[in-house]
Every structure is written in C-alpha cells, then in structure tokens.
Amino acid sequence: MDFLEAMQKIVPDVNRTLCRFSGNQKLWERFVKKFGDDPSYSDLGKAVEENDEEGIERMAHTLKGVAANMGFDPLSEACAKLVSAVRSKKTEEYAEDWTVIQEQHGKIMDVIKDL
C-alpha cells in the first residue's frame, strides 16, 4: 500500500491535507512518520493519570494542533472535546474523552507503523 492509500484510511480529506503541505507528498510523509515520536500523546496520558488538569489542557491542546496539521481530524476533534471539558470543569467527561483519544491515536499508529 502506498502512502496516499494509507492516508485515506485515517485522513478524512487527503487533498486538503496535501494542500496544507503545498502538494509536497514527501514532506507530509516525513512528518507522518515522525508522528509517533511526538511526546504530546504520552504526556497527555501522564497528565490524565495524575489528574493534572493544567497538563491535560495543555497536552490535549498541543496534540489537537499536531493532529490537525497531519489531517488526523477525528483525533484532533477528540482532543478539542477534552480541552473543552477541562475548560468547562466537566471532570466526568475526562475518562470518556481520553478513551476516544486513545482509540483514534491507536488507529493512526496502526496505519503509519507499516509505512
């Protein structure tokens, strides 16, 4: 499977994301392959585990941006929901939002590990 075929599994709008990288598929591919090295996901997990609301908000916001830049909209949207829950002090939503983030991140990693 080539890169664009793989991205179609996890990126809702491949063309829009490719445009974000000025049509440079190799550049996008390089960033996608480094996605797993970004510490925001693991740092978010630590913040959730420690119930560190400031850390949760900061790391979820960071991961939201990274995911959005890569075209991983479902992950970005899940992170945005968690950021909103923290800002609204809806602590009862944290666990569910974190579960969705884990699921979305897992789907992405399953696809990009084979690139």
Coordinates of C-alpha atoms in Angstrom, one line a residue:
M1 CA 0.0 0.0 0.0
D2 CA 1.4 3.4 -0.9
F3 CA 1.4 6.5 1.3
L4 CA -1.8 8.1 -0.1
E5 CA -3.7 4.8 0.1
A6 CA -2.7 4.5 3.7
M7 CA -3.7 8.1 4.5
Q8 CA -7.1 7.6 3.0
K9 CA -7.8 5.2 5.9
I10 CA -7.1 7.8 8.6
V11 CA -7.4 11.2 6.9
P12 CA -10.9 12.4 6.0
D13 CA -9.7 14.9 3.4
V14 CA -6.4 13.8 1.9
N15 CA -6.4 16.5 -0.8
R16 CA -6.9 19.3 1.7
T17 CA -4.1 18.0 3.9
L18 CA -1.8 17.6 0.9
C19 CA -2.5 21.2 0.0
R20 CA -1.5 22.2 3.6
F21 CA 1.9 20.7 2.7
S22 CA 1.9 22.7 -0.6
G23 CA 1.3 19.5 -2.6
N24 CA 4.6 18.0 -1.3
Q25 CA 3.7 14.4 -0.5
K26 CA 7.2 13.5 0.6
L27 CA 7.2 16.3 3.2
W28 CA 3.8 15.2 4.5
E29 CA 5.0 11.6 4.6
R30 CA 8.1 12.6 6.6
F31 CA 6.0 14.4 9.2
V32 CA 3.5 11.5 9.4
K33 CA 6.3 9.0 10.0
K34 CA 7.6 11.2 12.9
F35 CA 4.1 11.5 14.4
G36 CA 4.7 8.6 16.8
D37 CA 7.8 10.3 18.2
D38 CA 5.8 13.4 19.3
P39 CA 5.6 13.4 23.1
S40 CA 2.2 15.1 23.4
Y41 CA 0.3 11.8 23.4
S42 CA 2.3 10.2 26.2
D43 CA 2.5 13.4 28.1
L44 CA -1.3 13.7 27.9
G45 CA -1.6 10.1 29.2
K46 CA 0.6 11.0 32.2
A47 CA -1.4 14.2 32.9
V48 CA -4.7 12.2 32.8
E49 CA -3.2 9.5 35.1
E50 CA -2.1 12.2 37.5
N51 CA -5.4 14.1 37.2
D52 CA -3.4 17.2 36.3
E53 CA -6.0 19.5 34.7
E54 CA -3.5 22.1 33.6
G55 CA -1.3 19.4 32.0
I56 CA -4.4 17.7 30.4
E57 CA -5.5 21.0 28.9
R58 CA -2.0 21.9 27.6
M59 CA -1.2 18.5 26.2
A60 CA -4.6 17.9 24.7
H61 CA -4.4 21.3 23.0
T62 CA -0.9 20.5 21.7
L63 CA -1.9 17.1 20.4
K64 CA -5.0 18.7 18.8
G65 CA -2.8 21.0 16.7
V66 CA -0.4 18.3 15.7
A67 CA -3.2 16.0 14.7
A68 CA -5.0 18.8 12.7
N69 CA -1.8 19.6 10.8
M70 CA -1.4 16.0 9.8
G71 CA -5.0 15.7 8.7
F72 CA -6.0 13.4 11.6
D73 CA -9.3 15.2 12.1
P74 CA -11.0 12.6 14.3
L75 CA -8.1 12.7 16.8
S76 CA -8.0 16.5 16.6
E77 CA -11.7 16.7 17.3
A78 CA -11.4 14.3 20.3
C79 CA -8.6 16.4 21.7
A80 CA -10.7 19.6 21.3
K81 CA -13.6 17.9 23.2
L82 CA -11.2 17.1 26.1
V83 CA -9.8 20.7 26.1
S84 CA -13.4 22.0 26.2
A85 CA -14.3 19.6 29.1
V86 CA -11.3 20.8 31.1
R87 CA -12.1 24.4 30.5
S88 CA -15.7 23.9 31.4
K89 CA -14.7 21.8 34.5
K90 CA -16.7 18.8 33.3
T91 CA -14.5 16.3 35.1
E92 CA -16.9 13.5 34.5
E93 CA -16.1 13.7 30.7
Y94 CA -12.4 13.3 31.0
A95 CA -12.2 9.5 31.1
E96 CA -14.6 9.1 28.1
D97 CA -12.7 11.7 26.1
W98 CA -9.4 10.1 26.9
T99 CA -10.7 6.7 25.7
V100 CA -11.7 8.2 22.4
I101 CA -8.3 9.9 22.0
Q102 CA -6.6 6.5 22.7
E103 CA -8.8 4.8 20.1
Q104 CA -8.1 7.4 17.5
H105 CA -4.4 7.5 18.2
G106 CA -4.3 3.7 18.0
K107 CA -5.9 3.7 14.6
I108 CA -3.4 6.2 13.3
M109 CA -0.4 4.3 14.7
D110 CA -1.7 1.0 13.2
V111 CA -1.7 2.6 9.8
I112 CA 1.6 4.5 9.9
K113 CA 3.6 1.7 11.5
D114 CA 3.5 -0.1 8.2
L115 CA 4.8 2.9 6.1

